[in-house]
PDB file of C-alpha atoms in Angstrom:
ATOM      1  CA  UNK A   1      23.658 -19.336  -1.003  1.00  0.00           C
ATOM      2  CA  UNK A   2      21.765 -20.040   2.219  1.00  0.00           C
ATOM      3  CA  UNK A   3      18.710 -22.319   1.836  1.00  0.00           C
ATOM      4  CA  UNK A   4      16.634 -19.911   3.974  1.00  0.00           C
ATOM      5  CA  UNK A   5      16.890 -16.980   1.594  1.00  0.00           C
ATOM      6  CA  UNK A   6      14.083 -15.726  -0.612  1.00  0.00           C
ATOM      7  CA  UNK A   7      13.946 -13.110  -3.305  1.00  0.00           C
ATOM      8  CA  UNK A   8      11.466 -10.283  -2.886  1.00  0.00           C
ATOM      9  CA  UNK A   9      10.725  -8.316  -6.035  1.00  0.00           C
ATOM     10  CA  UNK A  10       8.573  -5.242  -5.416  1.00  0.00           C
ATOM     11  CA  UNK A  11       7.676  -3.624  -8.725  1.00  0.00           C
ATOM     12  CA  UNK A  12       6.578  -0.061  -8.078  1.00  0.00           C
ATOM     13  CA  UNK A  13       5.496   2.393 -10.725  1.00  0.00           C
ATOM     14  CA  UNK A  14       6.047   6.053  -9.845  1.00  0.00           C
ATOM     15  CA  UNK A  15       4.550   8.650 -12.174  1.00  0.00           C
ATOM     16  CA  UNK A  16       5.547  12.277 -11.706  1.00  0.00           C
ATOM     17  CA  UNK A  17       5.394  15.528 -13.642  1.00  0.00           C
ATOM     18  CA  UNK A  18       2.857  17.689 -15.438  1.00  0.00           C
ATOM     19  CA  UNK A  19      -0.122  15.644 -16.554  1.00  0.00           C
ATOM     20  CA  UNK A  20       0.569  12.661 -14.298  1.00  0.00           C
ATOM     21  CA  UNK A  21      -2.605  13.190 -12.282  1.00  0.00           C
ATOM     22  CA  UNK A  22      -4.761  13.232 -15.399  1.00  0.00           C
ATOM     23  CA  UNK A  23      -3.289   9.841 -16.403  1.00  0.00           C
ATOM     24  CA  UNK A  24      -4.046   8.207 -13.052  1.00  0.00           C
ATOM     25  CA  UNK A  25      -7.410   6.720 -14.036  1.00  0.00           C
ATOM     26  CA  UNK A  26      -5.868   5.063 -17.084  1.00  0.00           C
ATOM     27  CA  UNK A  27      -2.957   3.714 -15.023  1.00  0.00           C
ATOM     28  CA  UNK A  28      -5.331   2.120 -12.507  1.00  0.00           C
ATOM     29  CA  UNK A  29      -7.276   0.754 -15.471  1.00  0.00           C
ATOM     30  CA  UNK A  30     -10.663   0.262 -13.842  1.00  0.00           C
ATOM     31  CA  UNK A  31      -9.317  -1.896 -10.993  1.00  0.00           C
ATOM     32  CA  UNK A  32     -10.696  -1.277  -7.498  1.00  0.00           C
ATOM     33  CA  UNK A  33      -8.239   0.886  -5.584  1.00  0.00           C
ATOM     34  CA  UNK A  34      -7.636   2.136  -2.076  1.00  0.00           C
ATOM     35  CA  UNK A  35      -6.304   5.682  -1.907  1.00  0.00           C
ATOM     36  CA  UNK A  36      -3.846   5.800   0.979  1.00  0.00           C
ATOM     37  CA  UNK A  37      -2.665   9.182   2.246  1.00  0.00           C
ATOM     38  CA  UNK A  38      -2.372  11.502   5.232  1.00  0.00           C
ATOM     39  CA  UNK A  39      -4.889  13.876   6.770  1.00  0.00           C
ATOM     40  CA  UNK A  40      -2.683  16.756   5.623  1.00  0.00           C
ATOM     41  CA  UNK A  41      -3.012  15.758   1.973  1.00  0.00           C
ATOM     42  CA  UNK A  42      -6.771  15.560   2.403  1.00  0.00           C
ATOM     43  CA  UNK A  43      -6.854  18.976   4.130  1.00  0.00           C
ATOM     44  CA  UNK A  44      -4.829  20.582   1.326  1.00  0.00           C
ATOM     45  CA  UNK A  45      -7.276  19.313  -1.320  1.00  0.00           C
ATOM     46  CA  UNK A  46      -4.861  16.872  -2.934  1.00  0.00           C
ATOM     47  CA  UNK A  47      -7.027  13.851  -2.043  1.00  0.00           C
ATOM     48  CA  UNK A  48     -10.068  15.428  -3.727  1.00  0.00           C
ATOM     49  CA  UNK A  49      -8.064  15.987  -6.927  1.00  0.00           C
ATOM     50  CA  UNK A  50      -6.816  12.379  -6.898  1.00  0.00           C
ATOM     51  CA  UNK A  51     -10.322  11.030  -6.300  1.00  0.00           C
ATOM     52  CA  UNK A  52     -11.653  13.133  -9.183  1.00  0.00           C
ATOM     53  CA  UNK A  53      -8.957  11.721 -11.468  1.00  0.00           C
ATOM     54  CA  UNK A  54      -9.765   8.141 -10.409  1.00  0.00           C
ATOM     55  CA  UNK A  55     -13.528   8.424 -10.767  1.00  0.00           C
ATOM     56  CA  UNK A  56     -15.565   5.319 -10.013  1.00  0.00           C
ATOM     57  CA  UNK A  57     -12.555   3.074  -9.392  1.00  0.00           C
ATOM     58  CA  UNK A  58     -12.201   4.120  -5.762  1.00  0.00           C
ATOM     59  CA  UNK A  59     -13.119   1.271  -3.441  1.00  0.00           C
ATOM     60  CA  UNK A  60     -11.995   3.118  -0.328  1.00  0.00           C
ATOM     61  CA  UNK A  61      -9.768   5.740   1.175  1.00  0.00           C
ATOM     62  CA  UNK A  62      -7.483   5.760   4.181  1.00  0.00           C
ATOM     63  CA  UNK A  63      -6.234   9.130   5.473  1.00  0.00           C
ATOM     64  CA  UNK A  64      -4.714   7.973   8.759  1.00  0.00           C
ATOM     65  CA  UNK A  65      -1.061   7.711   7.750  1.00  0.00           C
ATOM     66  CA  UNK A  66       1.168   9.485  10.261  1.00  0.00           C
ATOM     67  CA  UNK A  67       4.856  10.437  10.155  1.00  0.00           C
ATOM     68  CA  UNK A  68       7.207   7.564  10.964  1.00  0.00           C
ATOM     69  CA  UNK A  69       4.701   4.718  10.525  1.00  0.00           C
ATOM     70  CA  UNK A  70       4.336   2.129  13.258  1.00  0.00           C
ATOM     71  CA  UNK A  71       3.450  -1.544  12.934  1.00  0.00           C
ATOM     72  CA  UNK A  72       0.042  -0.783  14.433  1.00  0.00           C
ATOM     73  CA  UNK A  73      -0.576   2.070  11.981  1.00  0.00           C
ATOM     74  CA  UNK A  74       0.370  -0.123   9.032  1.00  0.00           C
ATOM     75  CA  UNK A  75      -1.879  -2.907  10.321  1.00  0.00           C
ATOM     76  CA  UNK A  76      -4.849  -0.521  10.601  1.00  0.00           C
ATOM     77  CA  UNK A  77      -4.187   0.681   7.046  1.00  0.00           C
ATOM     78  CA  UNK A  78      -4.028  -2.947   5.845  1.00  0.00           C
ATOM     79  CA  UNK A  79      -7.425  -3.521   7.453  1.00  0.00           C
ATOM     80  CA  UNK A  80      -8.763  -0.598   5.369  1.00  0.00           C
ATOM     81  CA  UNK A  81      -7.490  -2.296   2.213  1.00  0.00           C
ATOM     82  CA  UNK A  82      -9.094  -5.574   3.226  1.00  0.00           C
ATOM     83  CA  UNK A  83     -12.423  -3.851   3.989  1.00  0.00           C
ATOM     84  CA  UNK A  84     -12.350  -2.010   0.654  1.00  0.00           C
ATOM     85  CA  UNK A  85     -11.660  -5.244  -1.216  1.00  0.00           C
ATOM     86  CA  UNK A  86      -9.237  -3.306  -3.409  1.00  0.00           C
ATOM     87  CA  UNK A  87      -6.598  -4.810  -5.666  1.00  0.00           C
ATOM     88  CA  UNK A  88      -4.519  -1.637  -6.110  1.00  0.00           C
ATOM     89  CA  UNK A  89      -3.082   0.867  -3.656  1.00  0.00           C
ATOM     90  CA  UNK A  90      -2.764   4.474  -4.819  1.00  0.00           C
ATOM     91  CA  UNK A  91      -0.367   6.110  -2.353  1.00  0.00           C
ATOM     92  CA  UNK A  92      -0.450   9.917  -2.308  1.00  0.00           C
ATOM     93  CA  UNK A  93       2.168  11.645  -0.222  1.00  0.00           C
ATOM     94  CA  UNK A  94       5.736  11.442   0.930  1.00  0.00           C
ATOM     95  CA  UNK A  95       7.969   8.857   2.522  1.00  0.00           C
ATOM     96  CA  UNK A  96       5.689   7.831   5.385  1.00  0.00           C
ATOM     97  CA  UNK A  97       2.762   7.290   3.020  1.00  0.00           C
ATOM     98  CA  UNK A  98       4.914   5.260   0.639  1.00  0.00           C
ATOM     99  CA  UNK A  99       6.409   3.215   3.491  1.00  0.00           C
ATOM    100  CA  UNK A 100       2.923   2.508   4.808  1.00  0.00           C
ATOM    101  CA  UNK A 101       1.738   1.467   1.345  1.00  0.00           C
ATOM    102  CA  UNK A 102       4.591  -1.038   1.086  1.00  0.00           C
ATOM    103  CA  UNK A 103       3.800  -2.483   4.514  1.00  0.00           C
ATOM    104  CA  UNK A 104       0.100  -2.710   3.608  1.00  0.00           C
ATOM    105  CA  UNK A 105       0.910  -4.507   0.368  1.00  0.00           C
ATOM    106  CA  UNK A 106       3.138  -6.957   2.232  1.00  0.00           C
ATOM    107  CA  UNK A 107       0.408  -7.719   4.773  1.00  0.00           C
ATOM    108  CA  UNK A 108      -2.145  -8.342   2.038  1.00  0.00           C
ATOM    109  CA  UNK A 109       0.011 -10.794   0.117  1.00  0.00           C
ATOM    110  CA  UNK A 110      -1.906 -13.957  -0.797  1.00  0.00           C
ATOM    111  CA  UNK A 111       0.406 -16.006   1.422  1.00  0.00           C
ATOM    112  CA  UNK A 112       0.288 -13.696   4.446  1.00  0.00           C
ATOM    113  CA  UNK A 113      -1.496 -14.564   7.672  1.00  0.00           C
ATOM    114  CA  UNK A 114      -2.858 -11.912  10.035  1.00  0.00           C
ATOM    115  CA  UNK A 115      -0.149 -10.511  12.272  1.00  0.00           C
ATOM    116  CA  UNK A 116       2.841 -11.933  10.383  1.00  0.00           C
ATOM    117  CA  UNK A 117       4.416  -8.544   9.669  1.00  0.00           C
ATOM    118  CA  UNK A 118       4.481  -7.629  13.372  1.00  0.00           C
ATOM    119  CA  UNK A 119       5.905 -11.069  14.149  1.00  0.00           C
ATOM    120  CA  UNK A 120       8.533 -10.536  11.437  1.00  0.00           C
ATOM    121  CA  UNK A 121       9.689  -7.158  12.742  1.00  0.00           C
ATOM    122  CA  UNK A 122       9.518  -8.039  16.413  1.00  0.00           C
ATOM    123  CA  UNK A 123      10.802 -11.596  16.381  1.00  0.00           C
ATOM    124  CA  UNK A 124      12.240 -12.381  12.970  1.00  0.00           C
ATOM    125  CA  UNK A 125       9.356 -14.572  11.762  1.00  0.00           C
ATOM    126  CA  UNK A 126      10.021 -15.642   8.160  1.00  0.00           C
ATOM    127  CA  UNK A 127       8.154 -14.306   5.170  1.00  0.00           C
ATOM    128  CA  UNK A 128       5.314 -16.622   4.078  1.00  0.00           C
ATOM    129  CA  UNK A 129       6.565 -19.275   1.629  1.00  0.00           C
ATOM    130  CA  UNK A 130       4.264 -18.070  -1.174  1.00  0.00           C
ATOM    131  CA  UNK A 131       4.702 -14.355  -0.409  1.00  0.00           C
ATOM    132  CA  UNK A 132       3.596 -12.189  -3.343  1.00  0.00           C
ATOM    133  CA  UNK A 133       2.560  -8.579  -2.634  1.00  0.00           C
ATOM    134  CA  UNK A 134      -0.206  -7.030  -4.741  1.00  0.00           C
ATOM    135  CA  UNK A 135       0.402  -4.110  -7.096  1.00  0.00           C
ATOM    136  CA  UNK A 136       1.076  -0.692  -5.633  1.00  0.00           C
TER     137      UNK A 136
END
């Protein structure tokens, strides 16, 4: 085993099916959350239903996720999480939303410095030594 390797464990809970939306507030458990989604989900009324299910636990919302997320887009979304001072990300949407949520969580790890994710993808910068992403 190479001495430069690290293990990344990303526990993700996915709830689907009839009644899942009604359980969302209990799953978040009163923690401050950022709802991360696309403008299309907001336009279709899905965001409003999610916000109603979450109630007062919403610290912020980010609806700027676009198809095929870029480093810049993920960095802007991470800034929204930072500004909301949220401890949980509620991602509502498809693959691009979920990919963005993972990149946001990685950037907000307690050991992460600003810009490290871009440096990692562009130049192979290592993960922070104490890298631990928050809950998604």
